[in-house]
Short mmCIF file of C-alpha atoms in Angstrom, two decimals:
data_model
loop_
_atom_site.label_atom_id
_atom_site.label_comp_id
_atom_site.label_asym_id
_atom_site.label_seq_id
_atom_site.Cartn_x
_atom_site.Cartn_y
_atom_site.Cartn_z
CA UNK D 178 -6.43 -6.03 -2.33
CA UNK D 179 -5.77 -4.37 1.27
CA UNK D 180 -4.08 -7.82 2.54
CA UNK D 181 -0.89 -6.57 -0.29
CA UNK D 182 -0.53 -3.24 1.59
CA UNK D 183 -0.87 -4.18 5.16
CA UNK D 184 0.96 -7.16 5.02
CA UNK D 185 3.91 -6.14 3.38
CA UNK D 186 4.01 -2.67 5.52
CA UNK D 187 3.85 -4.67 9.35
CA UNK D 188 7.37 -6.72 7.55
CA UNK D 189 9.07 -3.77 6.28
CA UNK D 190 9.09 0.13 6.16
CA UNK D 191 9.75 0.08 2.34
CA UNK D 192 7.88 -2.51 1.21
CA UNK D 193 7.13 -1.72 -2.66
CA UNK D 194 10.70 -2.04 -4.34
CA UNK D 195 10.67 -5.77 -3.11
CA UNK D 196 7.36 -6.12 -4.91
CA UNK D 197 8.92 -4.72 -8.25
CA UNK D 198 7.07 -6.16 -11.20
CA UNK D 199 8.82 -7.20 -13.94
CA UNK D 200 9.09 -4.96 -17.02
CA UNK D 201 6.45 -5.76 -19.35
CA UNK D 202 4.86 -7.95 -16.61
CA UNK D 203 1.18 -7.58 -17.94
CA UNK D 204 -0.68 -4.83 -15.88
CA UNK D 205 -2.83 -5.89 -13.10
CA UNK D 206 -5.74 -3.88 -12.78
CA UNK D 207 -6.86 -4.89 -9.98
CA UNK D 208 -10.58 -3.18 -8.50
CA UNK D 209 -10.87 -1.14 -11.38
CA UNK D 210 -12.76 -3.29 -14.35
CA UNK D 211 -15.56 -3.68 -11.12
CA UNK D 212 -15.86 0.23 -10.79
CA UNK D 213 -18.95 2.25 -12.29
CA UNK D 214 -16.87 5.30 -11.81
CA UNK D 215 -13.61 4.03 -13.99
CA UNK D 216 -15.54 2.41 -16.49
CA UNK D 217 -17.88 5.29 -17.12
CA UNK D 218 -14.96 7.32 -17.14
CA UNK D 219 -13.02 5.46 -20.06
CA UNK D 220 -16.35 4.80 -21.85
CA UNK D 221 -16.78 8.91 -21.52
CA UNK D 222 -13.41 9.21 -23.04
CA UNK D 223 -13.38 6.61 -25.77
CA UNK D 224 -16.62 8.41 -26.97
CA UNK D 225 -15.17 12.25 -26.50
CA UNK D 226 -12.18 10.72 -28.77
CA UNK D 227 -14.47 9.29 -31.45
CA UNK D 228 -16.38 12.56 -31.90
CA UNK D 229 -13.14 14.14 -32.23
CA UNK D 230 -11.81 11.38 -34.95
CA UNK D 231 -15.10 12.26 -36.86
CA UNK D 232 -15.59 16.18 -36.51
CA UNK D 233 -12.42 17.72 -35.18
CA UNK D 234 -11.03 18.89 -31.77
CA UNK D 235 -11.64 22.59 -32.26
CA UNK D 236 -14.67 22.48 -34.15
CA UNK D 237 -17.77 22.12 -31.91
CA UNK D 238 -17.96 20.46 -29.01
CA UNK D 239 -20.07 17.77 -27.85
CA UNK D 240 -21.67 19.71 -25.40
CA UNK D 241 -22.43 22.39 -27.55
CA UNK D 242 -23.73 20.03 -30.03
CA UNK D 243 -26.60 19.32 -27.65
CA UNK D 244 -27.21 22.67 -26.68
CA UNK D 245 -28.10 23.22 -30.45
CA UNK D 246 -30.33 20.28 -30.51
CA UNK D 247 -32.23 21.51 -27.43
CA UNK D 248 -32.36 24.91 -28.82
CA UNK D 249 -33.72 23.48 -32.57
CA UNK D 250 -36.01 21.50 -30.46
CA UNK D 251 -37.30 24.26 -28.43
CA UNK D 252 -37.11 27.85 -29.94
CA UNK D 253 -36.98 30.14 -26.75
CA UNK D 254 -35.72 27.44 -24.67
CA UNK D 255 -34.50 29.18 -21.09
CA UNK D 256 -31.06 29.16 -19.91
CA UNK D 257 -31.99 27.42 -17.08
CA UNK D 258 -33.42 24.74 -18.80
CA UNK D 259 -30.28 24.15 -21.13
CA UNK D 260 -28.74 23.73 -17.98
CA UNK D 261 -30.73 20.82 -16.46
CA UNK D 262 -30.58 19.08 -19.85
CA UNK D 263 -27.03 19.56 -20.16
CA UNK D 264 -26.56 18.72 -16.60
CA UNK D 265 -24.25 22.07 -16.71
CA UNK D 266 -24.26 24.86 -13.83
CA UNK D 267 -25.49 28.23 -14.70
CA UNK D 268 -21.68 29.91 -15.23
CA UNK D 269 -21.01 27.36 -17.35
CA UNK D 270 -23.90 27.47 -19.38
CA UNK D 271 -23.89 31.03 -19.98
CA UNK D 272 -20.04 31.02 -21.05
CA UNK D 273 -21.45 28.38 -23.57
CA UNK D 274 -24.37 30.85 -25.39
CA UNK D 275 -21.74 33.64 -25.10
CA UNK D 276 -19.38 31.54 -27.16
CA UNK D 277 -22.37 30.66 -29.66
CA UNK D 278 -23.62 33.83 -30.00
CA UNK D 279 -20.42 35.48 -30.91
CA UNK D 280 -19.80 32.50 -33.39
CA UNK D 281 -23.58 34.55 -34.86
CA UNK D 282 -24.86 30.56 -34.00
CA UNK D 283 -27.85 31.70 -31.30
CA UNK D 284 -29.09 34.68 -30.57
CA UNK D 285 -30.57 35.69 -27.04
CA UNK D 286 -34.21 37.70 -27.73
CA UNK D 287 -37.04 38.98 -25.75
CA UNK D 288 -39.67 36.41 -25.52
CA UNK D 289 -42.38 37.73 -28.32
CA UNK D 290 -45.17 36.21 -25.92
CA UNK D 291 -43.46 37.70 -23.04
CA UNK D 292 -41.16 40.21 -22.92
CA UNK D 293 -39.57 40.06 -19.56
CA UNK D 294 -38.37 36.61 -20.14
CA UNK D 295 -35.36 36.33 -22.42
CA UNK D 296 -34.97 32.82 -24.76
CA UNK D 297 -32.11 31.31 -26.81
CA UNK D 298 -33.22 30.72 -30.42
CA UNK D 299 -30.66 29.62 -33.31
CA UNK D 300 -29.95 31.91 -35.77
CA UNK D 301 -30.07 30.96 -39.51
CA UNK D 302 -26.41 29.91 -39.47
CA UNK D 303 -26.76 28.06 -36.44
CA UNK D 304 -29.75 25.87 -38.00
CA UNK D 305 -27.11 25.07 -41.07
CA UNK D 306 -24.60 24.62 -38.91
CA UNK D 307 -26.29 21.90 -36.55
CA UNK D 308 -28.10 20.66 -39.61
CA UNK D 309 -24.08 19.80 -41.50
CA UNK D 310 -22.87 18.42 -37.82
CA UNK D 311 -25.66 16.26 -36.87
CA UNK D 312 -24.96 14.25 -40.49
CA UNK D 313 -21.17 13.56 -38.95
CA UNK D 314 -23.18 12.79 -36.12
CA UNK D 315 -25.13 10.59 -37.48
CA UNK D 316 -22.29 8.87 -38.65
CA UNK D 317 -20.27 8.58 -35.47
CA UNK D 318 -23.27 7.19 -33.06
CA UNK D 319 -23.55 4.34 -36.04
CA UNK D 320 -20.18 3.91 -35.73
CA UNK D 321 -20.27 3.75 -31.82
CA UNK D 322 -23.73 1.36 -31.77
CA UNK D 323 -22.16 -1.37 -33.83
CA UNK D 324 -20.84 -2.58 -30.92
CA UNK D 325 -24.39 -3.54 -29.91
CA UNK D 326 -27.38 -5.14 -31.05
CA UNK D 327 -30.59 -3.31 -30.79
CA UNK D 328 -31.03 -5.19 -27.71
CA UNK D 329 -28.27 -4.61 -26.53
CA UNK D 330 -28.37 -0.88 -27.30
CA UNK D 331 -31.71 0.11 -25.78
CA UNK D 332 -30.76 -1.99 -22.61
CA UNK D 333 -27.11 0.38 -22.97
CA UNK D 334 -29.24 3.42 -23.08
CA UNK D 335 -31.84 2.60 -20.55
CA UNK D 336 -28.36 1.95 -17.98
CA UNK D 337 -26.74 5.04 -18.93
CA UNK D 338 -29.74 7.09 -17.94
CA UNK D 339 -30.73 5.65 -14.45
CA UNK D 340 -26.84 7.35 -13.80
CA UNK D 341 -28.24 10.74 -14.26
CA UNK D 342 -32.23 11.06 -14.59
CA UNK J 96 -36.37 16.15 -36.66
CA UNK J 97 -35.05 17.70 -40.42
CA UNK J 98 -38.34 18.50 -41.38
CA UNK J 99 -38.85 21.37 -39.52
CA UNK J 100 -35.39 23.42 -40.16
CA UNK J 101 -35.98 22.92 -43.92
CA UNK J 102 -39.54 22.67 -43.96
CA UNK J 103 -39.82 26.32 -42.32
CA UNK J 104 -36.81 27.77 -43.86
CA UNK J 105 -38.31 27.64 -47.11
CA UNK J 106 -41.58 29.32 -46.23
CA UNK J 107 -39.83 31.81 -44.07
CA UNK J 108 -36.82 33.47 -43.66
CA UNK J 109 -36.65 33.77 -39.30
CA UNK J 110 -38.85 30.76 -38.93
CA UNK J 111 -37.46 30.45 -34.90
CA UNK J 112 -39.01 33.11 -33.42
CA UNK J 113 -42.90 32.16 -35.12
CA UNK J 114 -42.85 28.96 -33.43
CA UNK J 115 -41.57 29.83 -29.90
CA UNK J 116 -42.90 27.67 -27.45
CA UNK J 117 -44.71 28.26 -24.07
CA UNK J 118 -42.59 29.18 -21.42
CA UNK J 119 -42.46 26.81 -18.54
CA UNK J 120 -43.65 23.42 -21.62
CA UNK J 121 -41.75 20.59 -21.52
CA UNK J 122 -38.49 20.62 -22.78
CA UNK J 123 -38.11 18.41 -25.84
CA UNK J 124 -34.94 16.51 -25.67
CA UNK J 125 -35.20 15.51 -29.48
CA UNK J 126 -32.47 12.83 -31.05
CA UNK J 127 -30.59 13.23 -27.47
CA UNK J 128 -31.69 10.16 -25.40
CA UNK J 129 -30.77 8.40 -28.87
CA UNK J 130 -27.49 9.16 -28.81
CA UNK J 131 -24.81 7.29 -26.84
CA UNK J 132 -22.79 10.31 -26.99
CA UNK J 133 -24.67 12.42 -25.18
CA UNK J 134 -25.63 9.68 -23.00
CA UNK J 135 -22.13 9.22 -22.23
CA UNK J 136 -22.00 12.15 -21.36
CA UNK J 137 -24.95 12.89 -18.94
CA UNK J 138 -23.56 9.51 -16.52
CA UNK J 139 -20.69 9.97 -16.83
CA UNK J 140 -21.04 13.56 -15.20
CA UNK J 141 -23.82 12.18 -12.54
CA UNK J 142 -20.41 9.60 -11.82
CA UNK J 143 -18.50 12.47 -10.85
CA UNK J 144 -21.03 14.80 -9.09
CA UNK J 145 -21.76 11.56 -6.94
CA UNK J 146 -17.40 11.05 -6.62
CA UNK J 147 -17.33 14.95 -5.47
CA UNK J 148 -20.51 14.81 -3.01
CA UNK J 149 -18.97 11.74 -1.17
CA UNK J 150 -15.16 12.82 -1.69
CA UNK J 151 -15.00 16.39 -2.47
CA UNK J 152 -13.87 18.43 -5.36
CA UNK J 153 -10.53 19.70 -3.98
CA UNK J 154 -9.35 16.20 -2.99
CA UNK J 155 -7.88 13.18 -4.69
CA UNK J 156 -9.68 12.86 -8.43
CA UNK J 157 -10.89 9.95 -9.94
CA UNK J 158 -8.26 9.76 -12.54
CA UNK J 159 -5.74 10.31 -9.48
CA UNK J 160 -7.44 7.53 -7.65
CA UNK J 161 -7.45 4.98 -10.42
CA UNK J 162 -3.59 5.90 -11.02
CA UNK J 163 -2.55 5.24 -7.86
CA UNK J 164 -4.64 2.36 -7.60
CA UNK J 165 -2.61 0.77 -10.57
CA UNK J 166 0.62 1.63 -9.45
CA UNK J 167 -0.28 -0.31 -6.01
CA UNK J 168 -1.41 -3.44 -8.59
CA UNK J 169 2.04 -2.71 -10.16
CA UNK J 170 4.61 -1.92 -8.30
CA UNK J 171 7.54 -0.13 -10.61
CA UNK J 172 4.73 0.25 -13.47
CA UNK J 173 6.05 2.50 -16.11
CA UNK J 174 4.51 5.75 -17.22
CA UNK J 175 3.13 4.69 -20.69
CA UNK J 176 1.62 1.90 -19.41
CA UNK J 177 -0.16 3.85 -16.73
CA UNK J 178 -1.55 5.96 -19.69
CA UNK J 179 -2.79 2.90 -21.71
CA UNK J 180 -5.02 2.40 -18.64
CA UNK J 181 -6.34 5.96 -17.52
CA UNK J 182 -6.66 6.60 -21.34
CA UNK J 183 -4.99 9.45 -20.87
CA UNK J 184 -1.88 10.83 -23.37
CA UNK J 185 1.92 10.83 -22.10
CA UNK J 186 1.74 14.68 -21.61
CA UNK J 187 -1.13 14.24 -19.00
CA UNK J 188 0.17 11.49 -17.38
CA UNK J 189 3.53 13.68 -16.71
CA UNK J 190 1.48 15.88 -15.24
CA UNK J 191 -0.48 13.75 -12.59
CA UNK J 192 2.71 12.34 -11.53
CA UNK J 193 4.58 15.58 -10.85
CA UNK J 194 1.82 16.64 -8.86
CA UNK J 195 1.44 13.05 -6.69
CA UNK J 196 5.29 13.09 -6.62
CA UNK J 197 5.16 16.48 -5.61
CA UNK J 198 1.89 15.63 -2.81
CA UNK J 199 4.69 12.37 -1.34
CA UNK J 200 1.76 10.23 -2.70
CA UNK J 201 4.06 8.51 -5.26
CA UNK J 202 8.14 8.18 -6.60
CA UNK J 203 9.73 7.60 -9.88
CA UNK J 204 12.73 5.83 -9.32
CA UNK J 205 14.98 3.54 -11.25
CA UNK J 206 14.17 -0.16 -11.43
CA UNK J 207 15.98 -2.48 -9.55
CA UNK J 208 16.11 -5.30 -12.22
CA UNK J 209 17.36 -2.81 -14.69
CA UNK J 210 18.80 0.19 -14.13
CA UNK J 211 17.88 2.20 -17.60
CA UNK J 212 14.38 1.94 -16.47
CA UNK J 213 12.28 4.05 -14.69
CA UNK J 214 9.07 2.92 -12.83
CA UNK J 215 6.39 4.74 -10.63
CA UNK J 216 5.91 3.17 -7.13
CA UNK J 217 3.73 4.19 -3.86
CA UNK J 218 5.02 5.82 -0.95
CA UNK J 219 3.96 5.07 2.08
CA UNK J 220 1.91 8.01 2.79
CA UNK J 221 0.78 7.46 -0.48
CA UNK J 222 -0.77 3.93 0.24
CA UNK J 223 -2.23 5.12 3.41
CA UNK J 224 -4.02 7.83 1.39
CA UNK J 225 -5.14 5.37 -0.94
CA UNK J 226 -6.52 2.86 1.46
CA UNK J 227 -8.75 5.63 2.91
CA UNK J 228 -9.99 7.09 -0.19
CA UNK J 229 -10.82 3.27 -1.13
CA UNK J 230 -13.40 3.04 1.89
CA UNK J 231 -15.11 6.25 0.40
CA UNK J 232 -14.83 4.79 -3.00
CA UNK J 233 -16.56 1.23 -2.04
CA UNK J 234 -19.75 3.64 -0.67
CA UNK J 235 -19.73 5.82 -3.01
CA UNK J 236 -19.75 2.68 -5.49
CA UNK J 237 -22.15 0.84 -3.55
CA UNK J 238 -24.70 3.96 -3.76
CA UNK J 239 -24.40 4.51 -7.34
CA UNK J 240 -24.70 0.51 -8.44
CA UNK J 241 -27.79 0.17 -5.60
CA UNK J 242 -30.11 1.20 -9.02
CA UNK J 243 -28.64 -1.81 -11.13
CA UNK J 244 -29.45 -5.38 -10.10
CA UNK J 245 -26.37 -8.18 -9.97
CA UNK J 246 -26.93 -9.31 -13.71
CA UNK J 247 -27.74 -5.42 -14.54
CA UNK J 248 -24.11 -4.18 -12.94
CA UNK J 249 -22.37 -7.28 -15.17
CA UNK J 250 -24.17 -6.10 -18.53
CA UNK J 251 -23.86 -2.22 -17.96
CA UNK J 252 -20.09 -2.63 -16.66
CA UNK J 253 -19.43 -5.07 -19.86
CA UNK J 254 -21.45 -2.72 -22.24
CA UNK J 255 -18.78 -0.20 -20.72
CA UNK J 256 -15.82 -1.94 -21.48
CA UNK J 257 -17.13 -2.43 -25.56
CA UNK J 258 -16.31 1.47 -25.39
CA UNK J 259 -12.72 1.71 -24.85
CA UNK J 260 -11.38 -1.65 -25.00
#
């Protein structure tokens, strides 16, 4: 694509108002469908807007959502630990539990097998909560797979994680 | 993974804090590596934490890069069509601009085949920026597809595309 730039520039100082397109000319993408970092981006995005089609913008978030699943998973789960699983930073993730434990959805408690650690359990609410959301969920990821075969979907999965594991 | 919510709950009224688990045990990631959400997700933040180690944080953004990267395909390219592509809304896109406009990167100016309209084009700082930032890019895309075979990068970048297209 470099040859456009470069060889237009060494002709003329302004080159791109020679080069208009015309209107409704169809859009050229040009390196873009051959980029991880777009396409992972848009996929990101088309996902972030079905969860919102299904469940709501102000409702929980996606992120939060799998904070709750770690958290039902692992009763007295360590902040630190949400944060490698959530691939969030330690602000971040502690801003999150704030936000969930004034919504009464975890609570932060003494460790009853030790008590100088501290762990993030769900409350009651938060186990109804996640138990109502993950049936949406449920919904949206079936929505989102038929796109793929099961093939198709474990191979989807497998590529997805070698980007972050 | 319902089981144990309900199946607890009805024996016990604070059924987290019984079945705390060991601290330092491995982290159960429950319905998570399922979920193509979450999945989403997770790469699509590894994407961007490899964009900001090889680029930096304060610099051009990926959603800047793949905007100005259009308008060089597409000289004159008008705004809502540069939000079809970044799937981003009209608001956002206004946004971006006035700040690229505002960095010299890019102009708005009336077409030259028709006056009413309005198109984006590159300055000429701005396509020097832009062919810089794509020598970055290319290593920065070269690292992250190194884990994906040829026929790998085709499938995962077409699995991709079934997301937002």
């Amino acid at each position: 694509m470099e040859h456009v730039g470069n060889g237009v520039r060494a002709r003329d100082k302004r080159p791109v108002a020679r080069r208009e397109r015309a209107a409704g000319a169809k859009v050229d993408l040009g390196v873009l469908p051959r980029l991880l970092g777009y396409n992972l981006r848009r996929a990101h995005q088309g996902s972030w807007r079905t969860y919102v089609s299904f469940i709501g913008e102000g409702k929980i978030r996606p992120g939060l959502f799998s904070l709750l699943i770690l958290t039902r998973s692992n009763p007295g789960i360590a902040q630190i630990e949400l944060g490698t699983h959530l691939g969030v930073d330690k602000a971040s993730i502690v801003a999150l539990l704030d936000r969930l434990e004034r919504a009464g959805l975890i609570e932060r408690r003494r460790s009853t097998r030790d008590r100088r650690r501290q762990g993030i359990f769900l409350t009651e609410a938060g186990s109804s909560e996640l138990e109502a959301l993950m049936v949406q969920v449920r919904q949206l990821e079936r929505h989102m797979a038929s796109r793929f075969n099961k093939t198709e979907l474990d191979q989807f999965l497998g590529f997805l994680q070698r980007m972050y594991s």
